[in-house]
Amino acid sequence: QKEVEQDPGPLSVPEGAIVSLNCTYSNSAFQYFMWYRQYSRKGPELLMYTYSSGNKEDGRFTAQVDKSSKYISLFIRDSQPSDSATYLCAVLYTGGFKTIFGAGTRLFVKA
Amino acid sequence: SQTIHQWPATLVQPVGSPLSLECTVEGTSNPNLYWYRQAAGRGLQLLFYSVGIGQISSEVPQNLSASRPQDRQFILSSKKLLLSDSGFYLCASYLTAAGNTIYFGEGSWLTVV
C-alpha cells in the first residue's frame, strides 16, 4: 500500500466551478499536510500547508485535514483557467526528513 | 529570501554518457537538501537527501549518485546514463518560513537518447 494515494485524474471543470481534490494516507504519524501546484515544465510550488487537523483558508483555496479518516482535501472556489495545473498532496512526520508526495491530480479549468 | 538555483535547465544526453546536475541554495545555512525525479506523468520520487556536508542518504538503488561538497551545494551525477534516467530532476530544501515544508528549484529536464 502506498503511503499517500491520489487520483491522477485528469479532472476537467468549467470556469467558476468549485473543485475538490483529495488524498488519503496510511500512517497516522504524519503531522504536516501540504498541497503543491505544478505548472507544466516547472517545479512544484507550495500552495498551502496544515499542521495536524483542521481547515486552513487562503483566498479561494481551502485545505482540510481529517485525521480520523486519514483524508486530506483541497477546495478551489470560483476556479479560473489559470488554476489549470497538477496539484500534489504531500505529508511529513514531525521531525522527519522525507516529504512523501501523492501522484498528483491534473486539473483543467475550461473558459 | 531562500532560493534554489539549478542548472542546466535542459539537456539531451546519449545513452552511456556521464551526467552532472548542480544545485545551489541561497538565503539559508546548513539546509537539508533533496534530489527528486519526476518521470513523465508520474509523481515525485525521492532519490537522495543530505543533512550536512558529505552526508548522503540514498533512497533508490540505481546508477545515480549524489554529493554535497559544500554546505549549500548539491550535485547529482551518473557515470553512464540509461534511457530510464530520462525525467525531470528537482532539487529541494526546507522553507524555514513555512514550517517543515520543502520548496523546489525550477528543475532540470533530462532526455537520454
mmCIF file of C-alpha atoms in Angstrom:
data_model
loop_
_atom_site.group_PDB
_atom_site.id
_atom_site.type_symbol
_atom_site.label_atom_id
_atom_site.label_comp_id
_atom_site.label_asym_id
_atom_site.label_seq_id
_atom_site.Cartn_x
_atom_site.Cartn_y
_atom_site.Cartn_z
ATOM 1 C CA GLN A 1 0.000 0.000 0.000
ATOM 2 C CA LYS A 2 1.327 3.424 -0.947
ATOM 3 C CA GLU A 3 1.764 5.871 1.907
ATOM 4 C CA VAL A 4 -0.166 8.546 0.008
ATOM 5 C CA GLU A 5 -2.850 7.823 -2.591
ATOM 6 C CA GLN A 6 -4.065 10.452 -5.020
ATOM 7 C CA ASP A 7 -6.252 10.079 -8.082
ATOM 8 C CA PRO A 8 -4.216 11.292 -11.071
ATOM 9 C CA GLY A 9 -7.280 12.480 -12.973
ATOM 10 C CA PRO A 10 -7.415 14.348 -15.265
ATOM 11 C CA LEU A 11 -10.187 16.462 -13.813
ATOM 12 C CA SER A 12 -11.907 18.894 -16.148
ATOM 13 C CA VAL A 13 -14.283 21.602 -14.849
ATOM 14 C CA PRO A 14 -15.882 24.771 -16.251
ATOM 15 C CA GLU A 15 -14.660 28.151 -15.122
ATOM 16 C CA GLY A 16 -16.278 29.230 -11.863
ATOM 17 C CA ALA A 17 -16.826 25.697 -10.571
ATOM 18 C CA ILE A 18 -15.817 24.506 -7.111
ATOM 19 C CA VAL A 19 -13.013 21.993 -7.362
ATOM 20 C CA SER A 20 -12.384 19.279 -4.789
ATOM 21 C CA LEU A 21 -9.045 17.477 -4.784
ATOM 22 C CA ASN A 22 -8.390 14.653 -2.366
ATOM 23 C CA CYS A 23 -5.750 12.327 -0.985
ATOM 24 C CA THR A 24 -5.674 9.515 1.520
ATOM 25 C CA TYR A 25 -2.703 8.490 3.604
ATOM 26 C CA SER A 26 -1.910 5.351 5.525
ATOM 27 C CA ASN A 27 0.178 6.357 8.559
ATOM 28 C CA SER A 28 -1.404 8.229 11.448
ATOM 29 C CA ALA A 29 2.045 9.557 12.457
ATOM 30 C CA PHE A 30 2.002 12.162 9.687
ATOM 31 C CA GLN A 31 1.530 15.633 11.134
ATOM 32 C CA TYR A 32 2.256 18.034 8.270
ATOM 33 C CA PHE A 33 -0.005 18.116 5.250
ATOM 34 C CA MET A 34 0.806 20.143 2.173
ATOM 35 C CA TRP A 35 -0.578 20.993 -1.234
ATOM 36 C CA TYR A 36 1.668 21.955 -4.114
ATOM 37 C CA ARG A 37 0.735 23.337 -7.509
ATOM 38 C CA GLN A 38 2.853 22.464 -10.510
ATOM 39 C CA TYR A 39 2.537 24.131 -13.874
ATOM 40 C CA SER A 40 3.784 22.341 -16.949
ATOM 41 C CA ARG A 41 7.584 22.046 -17.064
ATOM 42 C CA LYS A 42 8.000 23.957 -13.782
ATOM 43 C CA GLY A 43 8.974 22.954 -10.267
ATOM 44 C CA PRO A 44 6.129 22.457 -7.767
ATOM 45 C CA GLU A 45 5.283 25.490 -5.638
ATOM 46 C CA LEU A 46 3.875 25.330 -2.151
ATOM 47 C CA LEU A 47 0.221 26.325 -2.132
ATOM 48 C CA MET A 48 -0.828 25.600 1.442
ATOM 49 C CA TYR A 49 0.257 23.626 4.441
ATOM 50 C CA THR A 50 -1.512 22.493 7.594
ATOM 51 C CA TYR A 51 -0.181 21.148 10.836
ATOM 52 C CA SER A 52 -2.335 18.417 12.402
ATOM 53 C CA SER A 53 -6.101 18.576 11.809
ATOM 54 C CA GLY A 54 -8.497 21.257 10.755
ATOM 55 C CA ASN A 55 -9.085 23.714 7.979
ATOM 56 C CA LYS A 56 -6.974 26.471 6.552
ATOM 57 C CA GLU A 57 -8.196 29.081 4.135
ATOM 58 C CA ASP A 58 -6.251 31.339 1.792
ATOM 59 C CA GLY A 59 -8.281 33.325 -0.686
ATOM 60 C CA ARG A 60 -10.079 30.919 -2.999
ATOM 61 C CA PHE A 61 -8.246 27.899 -1.568
ATOM 62 C CA THR A 62 -9.207 25.829 1.473
ATOM 63 C CA ALA A 63 -7.147 22.914 2.795
ATOM 64 C CA GLN A 64 -8.837 20.397 5.052
ATOM 65 C CA VAL A 65 -7.386 17.540 7.083
ATOM 66 C CA ASP A 66 -9.427 14.772 8.684
ATOM 67 C CA LYS A 67 -7.007 12.691 10.712
ATOM 68 C CA SER A 68 -9.698 10.268 11.883
ATOM 69 C CA SER A 69 -10.224 9.081 8.328
ATOM 70 C CA LYS A 70 -6.697 9.919 7.090
ATOM 71 C CA TYR A 71 -8.129 12.139 4.391
ATOM 72 C CA ILE A 72 -6.833 15.467 3.098
ATOM 73 C CA SER A 73 -8.626 17.793 0.714
ATOM 74 C CA LEU A 74 -8.059 20.963 -1.249
ATOM 75 C CA PHE A 75 -11.034 23.036 -2.362
ATOM 76 C CA ILE A 76 -10.776 25.715 -5.015
ATOM 77 C CA ARG A 77 -13.677 28.158 -5.234
ATOM 78 C CA ASP A 78 -14.512 30.144 -8.355
ATOM 79 C CA SER A 79 -11.959 28.202 -10.363
ATOM 80 C CA GLN A 80 -10.096 30.048 -13.102
ATOM 81 C CA PRO A 81 -8.308 28.854 -16.254
ATOM 82 C CA SER A 82 -5.075 29.932 -14.554
ATOM 83 C CA ASP A 83 -5.729 27.232 -11.928
ATOM 84 C CA SER A 84 -5.114 24.595 -14.606
ATOM 85 C CA ALA A 85 -2.120 22.670 -13.279
ATOM 86 C CA THR A 86 -1.158 19.495 -11.487
ATOM 87 C CA TYR A 87 -1.888 19.514 -7.761
ATOM 88 C CA LEU A 88 0.201 17.328 -5.479
ATOM 89 C CA CYS A 89 -0.603 16.480 -1.897
ATOM 90 C CA ALA A 90 2.259 15.725 0.475
ATOM 91 C CA VAL A 91 2.741 14.511 4.041
ATOM 92 C CA LEU A 92 5.564 14.608 6.570
ATOM 93 C CA TYR A 93 6.319 13.229 10.012
ATOM 94 C CA THR A 94 7.126 15.708 12.753
ATOM 95 C CA GLY A 95 10.912 15.848 12.810
ATOM 96 C CA GLY A 96 11.033 13.804 9.643
ATOM 97 C CA PHE A 97 13.427 14.350 6.779
ATOM 98 C CA LYS A 98 11.382 12.959 3.938
ATOM 99 C CA THR A 99 8.291 14.528 2.456
ATOM 100 C CA ILE A 100 6.108 11.951 0.728
ATOM 101 C CA PHE A 101 4.090 13.024 -2.290
ATOM 102 C CA GLY A 102 0.961 11.781 -3.948
ATOM 103 C CA ALA A 103 0.993 11.116 -7.686
ATOM 104 C CA GLY A 104 -0.655 14.481 -8.432
ATOM 105 C CA THR A 105 -4.036 15.313 -9.951
ATOM 106 C CA ARG A 106 -4.081 17.111 -13.264
ATOM 107 C CA LEU A 107 -6.745 19.823 -13.316
ATOM 108 C CA PHE A 108 -8.126 21.594 -16.386
ATOM 109 C CA VAL A 109 -10.375 24.618 -15.945
ATOM 110 C CA LYS A 110 -12.190 25.464 -19.166
ATOM 111 C CA ALA A 111 -13.034 29.076 -20.010
ATOM 112 C CA SER B 1 14.628 35.020 0.937
ATOM 113 C CA GLN B 2 15.505 31.431 0.215
ATOM 114 C CA THR B 3 16.052 30.448 -3.395
ATOM 115 C CA ILE B 4 17.298 27.352 -5.165
ATOM 116 C CA HIS B 5 19.261 27.523 -8.395
ATOM 117 C CA GLN B 6 19.528 24.524 -10.672
ATOM 118 C CA TRP B 7 21.439 24.056 -13.897
ATOM 119 C CA PRO B 8 21.393 23.155 -16.616
ATOM 120 C CA ALA B 9 17.682 23.686 -17.182
ATOM 121 C CA THR B 10 17.502 21.309 -20.132
ATOM 122 C CA LEU B 11 19.858 18.743 -21.547
ATOM 123 C CA VAL B 12 19.820 15.924 -24.066
ATOM 124 C CA GLN B 13 22.407 13.233 -23.463
ATOM 125 C CA PRO B 14 23.232 9.977 -25.288
ATOM 126 C CA VAL B 15 22.970 6.642 -23.552
ATOM 127 C CA GLY B 16 26.202 5.801 -21.764
ATOM 128 C CA SER B 17 27.314 9.401 -21.328
ATOM 129 C CA PRO B 18 28.026 10.970 -17.905
ATOM 130 C CA LEU B 19 25.740 13.389 -16.096
ATOM 131 C CA SER B 20 26.233 16.235 -13.667
ATOM 132 C CA LEU B 21 23.359 18.363 -12.368
ATOM 133 C CA GLU B 22 24.123 21.124 -9.936
ATOM 134 C CA CYS B 23 22.022 22.788 -7.275
ATOM 135 C CA THR B 24 22.875 25.710 -5.014
ATOM 136 C CA VAL B 25 20.772 27.245 -2.241
ATOM 137 C CA GLU B 26 20.772 30.875 -1.119
ATOM 138 C CA GLY B 27 19.347 32.550 1.946
ATOM 139 C CA THR B 28 19.857 29.763 4.469
ATOM 140 C CA SER B 29 22.657 27.800 6.094
ATOM 141 C CA ASN B 30 23.035 24.090 6.825
ATOM 142 C CA PRO B 31 19.896 23.207 4.876
ATOM 143 C CA ASN B 32 18.515 19.723 4.326
ATOM 144 C CA LEU B 33 18.853 19.115 0.599
ATOM 145 C CA TYR B 34 16.988 16.691 -1.640
ATOM 146 C CA TRP B 35 17.040 15.363 -5.188
ATOM 147 C CA TYR B 36 13.706 14.241 -6.612
ATOM 148 C CA ARG B 37 12.908 12.799 -10.008
ATOM 149 C CA GLN B 38 9.595 13.098 -11.782
ATOM 150 C CA ALA B 39 9.119 10.785 -14.760
ATOM 151 C CA ALA B 40 6.612 11.798 -17.431
ATOM 152 C CA GLY B 41 3.083 11.690 -15.992
ATOM 153 C CA ARG B 42 4.281 10.306 -12.675
ATOM 154 C CA GLY B 43 4.735 11.513 -9.136
ATOM 155 C CA LEU B 44 7.834 12.709 -7.346
ATOM 156 C CA GLN B 45 10.381 10.066 -6.430
ATOM 157 C CA LEU B 46 12.927 10.907 -3.735
ATOM 158 C CA LEU B 47 16.389 9.904 -4.915
ATOM 159 C CA PHE B 48 18.802 11.329 -2.335
ATOM 160 C CA TYR B 49 18.802 13.564 0.688
ATOM 161 C CA SER B 50 21.549 15.212 2.694
ATOM 162 C CA VAL B 51 21.524 16.711 6.180
ATOM 163 C CA GLY B 52 25.083 18.072 6.011
ATOM 164 C CA ILE B 53 28.325 18.309 4.049
ATOM 165 C CA GLY B 54 29.445 14.891 2.862
ATOM 166 C CA GLN B 55 26.338 13.183 4.281
ATOM 167 C CA ILE B 56 24.261 11.491 1.597
ATOM 168 C CA SER B 57 21.357 9.076 2.018
ATOM 169 C CA SER B 58 20.174 7.106 -0.984
ATOM 170 C CA GLU B 59 16.542 6.151 -1.331
ATOM 171 C CA VAL B 60 16.559 4.277 -4.609
ATOM 172 C CA PRO B 61 19.364 1.960 -5.793
ATOM 173 C CA GLN B 62 20.325 2.928 -9.334
ATOM 174 C CA ASN B 63 23.189 4.253 -11.395
ATOM 175 C CA LEU B 64 22.900 7.761 -9.981
ATOM 176 C CA SER B 65 24.941 9.250 -7.161
ATOM 177 C CA ALA B 66 24.896 12.486 -5.202
ATOM 178 C CA SER B 67 27.496 14.582 -3.480
ATOM 179 C CA ARG B 68 27.495 17.612 -1.216
ATOM 180 C CA PRO B 69 30.897 19.248 -1.403
ATOM 181 C CA GLN B 70 29.777 22.490 0.248
ATOM 182 C CA ASP B 71 27.045 23.478 2.694
ATOM 183 C CA ARG B 72 24.712 24.878 0.068
ATOM 184 C CA GLN B 73 25.743 22.849 -2.973
ATOM 185 C CA PHE B 74 24.238 19.535 -4.028
ATOM 186 C CA ILE B 75 25.296 17.609 -7.134
ATOM 187 C CA LEU B 76 23.606 14.703 -8.895
ATOM 188 C CA SER B 77 25.827 12.548 -11.095
ATOM 189 C CA SER B 78 25.951 9.476 -13.224
ATOM 190 C CA LYS B 79 28.869 7.761 -14.905
ATOM 191 C CA LYS B 80 26.735 6.127 -17.606
ATOM 192 C CA LEU B 81 23.201 7.232 -18.367
ATOM 193 C CA LEU B 82 20.392 4.828 -19.190
ATOM 194 C CA LEU B 83 17.261 5.575 -21.202
ATOM 195 C CA SER B 84 15.274 5.124 -17.993
ATOM 196 C CA ASP B 85 17.130 8.056 -16.419
ATOM 197 C CA SER B 86 15.120 10.488 -18.533
ATOM 198 C CA GLY B 87 12.923 12.752 -16.469
ATOM 199 C CA PHE B 88 12.542 16.000 -14.598
ATOM 200 C CA TYR B 89 15.085 16.364 -11.781
ATOM 201 C CA LEU B 90 14.254 18.674 -8.921
ATOM 202 C CA CYS B 91 16.457 19.936 -6.146
ATOM 203 C CA ALA B 92 14.654 20.859 -2.930
ATOM 204 C CA SER B 93 15.263 22.249 0.531
ATOM 205 C CA TYR B 94 13.217 23.215 3.569
ATOM 206 C CA LEU B 95 11.387 26.544 3.626
ATOM 207 C CA THR B 96 12.013 27.686 7.171
ATOM 208 C CA ALA B 97 9.321 30.371 6.916
ATOM 209 C CA ALA B 98 6.658 27.727 6.288
ATOM 210 C CA GLY B 99 7.117 25.061 8.949
ATOM 211 C CA ASN B 100 8.803 21.932 7.699
ATOM 212 C CA THR B 101 7.593 22.246 4.156
ATOM 213 C CA ILE B 102 10.017 21.832 1.302
ATOM 214 C CA TYR B 103 10.392 24.069 -1.708
ATOM 215 C CA PHE B 104 11.821 23.328 -5.095
ATOM 216 C CA GLY B 105 14.106 24.749 -7.700
ATOM 217 C CA GLU B 106 12.954 25.174 -11.274
ATOM 218 C CA GLY B 107 14.200 21.728 -12.238
ATOM 219 C CA SER B 108 16.377 20.182 -14.909
ATOM 220 C CA TRP B 109 14.851 18.345 -17.835
ATOM 221 C CA LEU B 110 16.944 15.376 -18.909
ATOM 222 C CA THR B 111 16.312 13.412 -22.076
ATOM 223 C CA VAL B 112 18.504 10.390 -22.673
ATOM 224 C CA VAL B 113 18.583 9.355 -26.331
#
